[in-house]
Short mmCIF file of C-alpha atoms in Angstrom, two decimals:
data_model
loop_
_atom_site.label_atom_id
_atom_site.label_comp_id
_atom_site.label_asym_id
_atom_site.label_seq_id
_atom_site.Cartn_x
_atom_site.Cartn_y
_atom_site.Cartn_z
CA UNK A 1311 -0.03 -0.16 -0.28
CA UNK A 1312 1.41 3.28 -0.74
CA UNK A 1313 1.15 6.81 1.18
CA UNK A 1314 -1.00 8.25 -1.28
CA UNK A 1315 -3.54 4.98 -1.04
CA UNK A 1316 -3.47 4.99 2.54
CA UNK A 1317 -7.35 5.46 4.58
CA UNK A 1318 -7.81 9.09 5.64
CA UNK A 1319 -9.29 9.06 8.82
CA UNK A 1320 -9.75 11.22 12.58
CA UNK A 1321 -7.01 7.87 14.02
CA UNK A 1322 -4.21 9.76 11.02
CA UNK A 1323 -1.97 12.46 12.30
CA UNK A 1324 -1.89 15.06 10.52
CA UNK A 1325 1.02 17.34 9.66
CA UNK A 1326 0.94 20.70 9.18
CA UNK A 1327 2.11 22.68 7.15
CA UNK A 1328 2.71 26.88 6.59
CA UNK A 1329 0.76 29.03 4.46
CA UNK A 1330 3.37 28.77 1.67
CA UNK A 1331 5.59 25.49 0.80
CA UNK A 1332 7.34 23.23 -2.07
CA UNK A 1333 5.42 20.78 -4.27
CA UNK A 1334 6.67 19.10 -7.32
CA UNK A 1335 4.37 18.12 -10.18
CA UNK A 1336 5.66 14.13 -11.30
CA UNK A 1337 4.17 13.51 -14.03
CA UNK A 1338 4.29 16.65 -15.10
CA UNK A 1339 7.18 16.93 -15.12
CA UNK A 1340 7.54 19.91 -12.74
CA UNK A 1341 10.61 19.54 -9.80
CA UNK A 1342 9.85 22.50 -7.80
CA UNK A 1343 7.43 25.24 -7.30
CA UNK A 1344 6.14 27.63 -4.65
CA UNK A 1345 2.70 27.62 -3.96
CA UNK A 1346 0.35 29.30 -1.68
CA UNK A 1347 -2.04 26.81 0.55
CA UNK A 1348 -5.49 29.37 -0.10
CA UNK A 1349 -8.14 27.55 2.48
CA UNK A 1350 -10.26 29.63 1.21
CA UNK A 1351 -10.26 28.48 -1.63
CA UNK A 1352 -11.65 25.43 -3.02
CA UNK A 1353 -10.29 23.87 -5.65
CA UNK A 1354 -6.38 24.53 -6.63
CA UNK A 1355 -5.24 26.24 -9.70
CA UNK A 1356 -1.65 25.73 -11.52
CA UNK A 1357 -0.34 28.56 -13.59
CA UNK A 1358 -0.95 27.75 -17.22
CA UNK A 1359 -0.35 29.46 -20.96
CA UNK A 1360 -0.78 28.88 -24.73
CA UNK A 1361 -3.30 25.58 -23.30
CA UNK A 1362 -4.52 23.58 -25.73
CA UNK A 1363 -7.17 21.13 -26.16
CA UNK A 1364 -6.48 17.56 -28.39
CA UNK A 1365 -7.94 14.08 -27.69
CA UNK A 1366 -5.94 11.27 -27.16
CA UNK A 1367 -8.15 7.28 -28.83
CA UNK A 1368 -11.95 9.75 -28.05
CA UNK A 1369 -10.97 11.35 -24.22
CA UNK A 1370 -10.30 14.91 -24.76
CA UNK A 1371 -6.52 15.94 -22.81
CA UNK A 1372 -5.18 19.16 -23.08
CA UNK A 1373 -1.06 20.56 -23.60
CA UNK A 1374 -0.50 23.62 -21.89
CA UNK A 1375 3.09 25.55 -20.85
CA UNK A 1376 4.18 26.33 -17.17
CA UNK A 1377 6.51 29.00 -15.55
CA UNK A 1378 7.27 27.02 -12.24
CA UNK A 1379 9.25 30.18 -10.55
CA UNK A 1380 7.42 33.37 -9.55
CA UNK A 1381 8.84 35.93 -11.44
CA UNK A 1382 10.95 34.20 -14.08
CA UNK A 1383 9.24 34.12 -17.97
CA UNK A 1384 12.14 32.15 -19.65
CA UNK A 1385 11.88 28.90 -17.96
CA UNK A 1386 9.22 27.10 -19.23
CA UNK A 1387 8.00 23.62 -19.21
CA UNK A 1388 5.23 22.08 -21.55
CA UNK A 1389 2.55 19.49 -19.94
CA UNK A 1390 0.19 17.25 -20.99
CA UNK A 1391 -2.64 16.20 -18.96
CA UNK A 1392 -6.01 13.63 -19.72
CA UNK A 1393 -8.81 16.41 -18.92
CA UNK A 1394 -10.77 15.32 -16.13
CA UNK A 1395 -13.76 18.29 -16.91
CA UNK A 1396 -13.80 21.84 -17.76
CA UNK A 1397 -15.66 23.69 -15.19
CA UNK A 1398 -17.05 27.63 -14.64
CA UNK A 1399 -15.34 28.91 -11.70
CA UNK A 1400 -15.03 31.61 -9.49
CA UNK A 1401 -11.80 34.01 -8.63
CA UNK A 1402 -11.41 35.66 -5.61
CA UNK A 1403 -12.62 39.39 -7.02
CA UNK A 1404 -16.02 37.46 -8.49
CA UNK A 1405 -15.62 36.73 -11.58
CA UNK A 1406 -16.27 33.08 -13.10
CA UNK A 1407 -14.68 31.70 -16.22
CA UNK A 1408 -14.70 28.36 -17.53
CA UNK A 1409 -10.98 26.45 -17.11
CA UNK A 1410 -10.01 22.85 -17.59
CA UNK A 1411 -9.54 20.79 -15.14
CA UNK A 1412 -6.86 17.63 -15.10
CA UNK A 1413 -5.60 15.51 -12.52
CA UNK A 1414 -2.23 15.36 -11.51
CA UNK A 1415 -0.05 13.28 -8.69
CA UNK A 1416 1.67 15.88 -6.28
CA UNK A 1417 4.43 15.24 -4.01
CA UNK A 1418 5.15 17.41 -0.98
CA UNK A 1419 6.63 16.57 2.63
CA UNK A 1420 7.86 12.90 1.90
CA UNK A 1421 4.15 11.40 0.06
CA UNK A 1422 2.18 12.02 -2.94
CA UNK A 1423 -1.75 11.46 -3.76
CA UNK A 1424 -3.48 12.59 -6.52
CA UNK A 1425 -4.95 16.07 -6.32
CA UNK A 1426 -7.52 17.76 -9.12
CA UNK A 1427 -5.85 21.60 -10.86
CA UNK A 1428 -7.25 24.16 -13.02
CA UNK A 1429 -5.27 25.63 -15.65
CA UNK A 1430 -5.23 29.53 -15.29
CA UNK A 1431 -2.92 32.26 -16.37
CA UNK A 1432 -2.05 33.01 -12.94
CA UNK A 1433 0.64 35.14 -13.96
CA UNK A 1434 -0.57 37.94 -12.22
CA UNK A 1435 -0.88 36.54 -9.14
CA UNK A 1436 2.24 36.13 -6.01
CA UNK A 1437 2.18 32.06 -6.76
CA UNK A 1438 2.43 30.22 -9.50
CA UNK A 1439 0.20 27.45 -8.01
CA UNK A 1440 -2.41 28.02 -5.43
CA UNK A 1441 -2.79 24.07 -3.34
CA UNK A 1442 -7.30 25.16 -2.11
CA UNK A 1443 -8.83 23.29 0.76
CA UNK A 1444 -10.22 19.77 -1.50
CA UNK A 1445 -6.23 19.23 -1.47
CA UNK A 1446 -5.03 18.90 2.13
CA UNK A 1447 -8.32 17.77 4.09
CA UNK A 1448 -8.16 15.86 5.99
CA UNK A 1449 -3.81 15.25 5.29
CA UNK A 1450 -2.83 18.36 6.86
CA UNK A 1451 -2.95 22.10 9.17
CA UNK A 1452 -2.84 24.90 8.26
CA UNK A 1453 -0.18 26.48 10.99
CA UNK A 1454 -0.40 30.59 8.69
CA UNK A 1455 1.86 31.82 10.48
CA UNK A 1456 4.32 29.85 8.86
CA UNK A 1457 6.13 28.46 5.45
CA UNK A 1458 8.19 25.79 3.79
CA UNK A 1459 7.44 23.35 6.84
CA UNK A 1460 9.01 20.60 4.17
CA UNK A 1461 12.70 20.93 1.82
CA UNK A 1462 12.90 22.32 -1.33
CA UNK A 1463 12.32 19.52 -3.68
CA UNK A 1464 15.26 18.85 -5.37
CA UNK A 1465 17.34 19.89 -2.39
CA UNK A 1466 18.50 18.85 0.61
CA UNK A 1467 17.80 21.06 3.61
CA UNK A 1468 20.52 23.06 5.49
CA UNK A 1469 21.86 21.29 7.82
CA UNK A 1470 23.93 22.65 11.55
CA UNK A 1471 27.69 21.42 12.00
CA UNK A 1472 25.34 19.03 14.59
CA UNK A 1473 23.77 17.50 12.20
CA UNK A 1474 20.10 19.24 13.11
CA UNK A 1475 18.72 21.84 10.06
CA UNK A 1476 19.20 24.98 10.86
CA UNK A 1477 16.21 27.14 12.32
CA UNK A 1478 14.14 29.04 9.51
#
């Protein structure tokens, strides 16, 4: 049984996370991106552009590009995924728009599970990814006064000479 297959219930201890964390999207080729944890948002969203739907064996897929690093538009990853749904999503400003929804594994703090992501232009937002409450429900508790409980994927945490993680 993998960690993503475990039964989530009231007996499972919840992991504490901060209001922003480093995550990876292995199936999309995104080794790391900084995500804002937003319990006020129901769904999760990934910054995507050049979104192009196409068909594979009668099933709708979508090809898109992402800038996984904040303030770096020169680094681009081209991704593709099966379309799970097309949903009408209302933004925090009250605007409504149709968005493609994909389901992809998210790796974070030593665990991996599938998360539904809407694809949206987040170029004017502070974070390239937003993790909504549905993605963390029953798994994590958010400490809004803290950031980066987990290490940056692809990098090890800096350690003091005694081997303990350095304080933030």
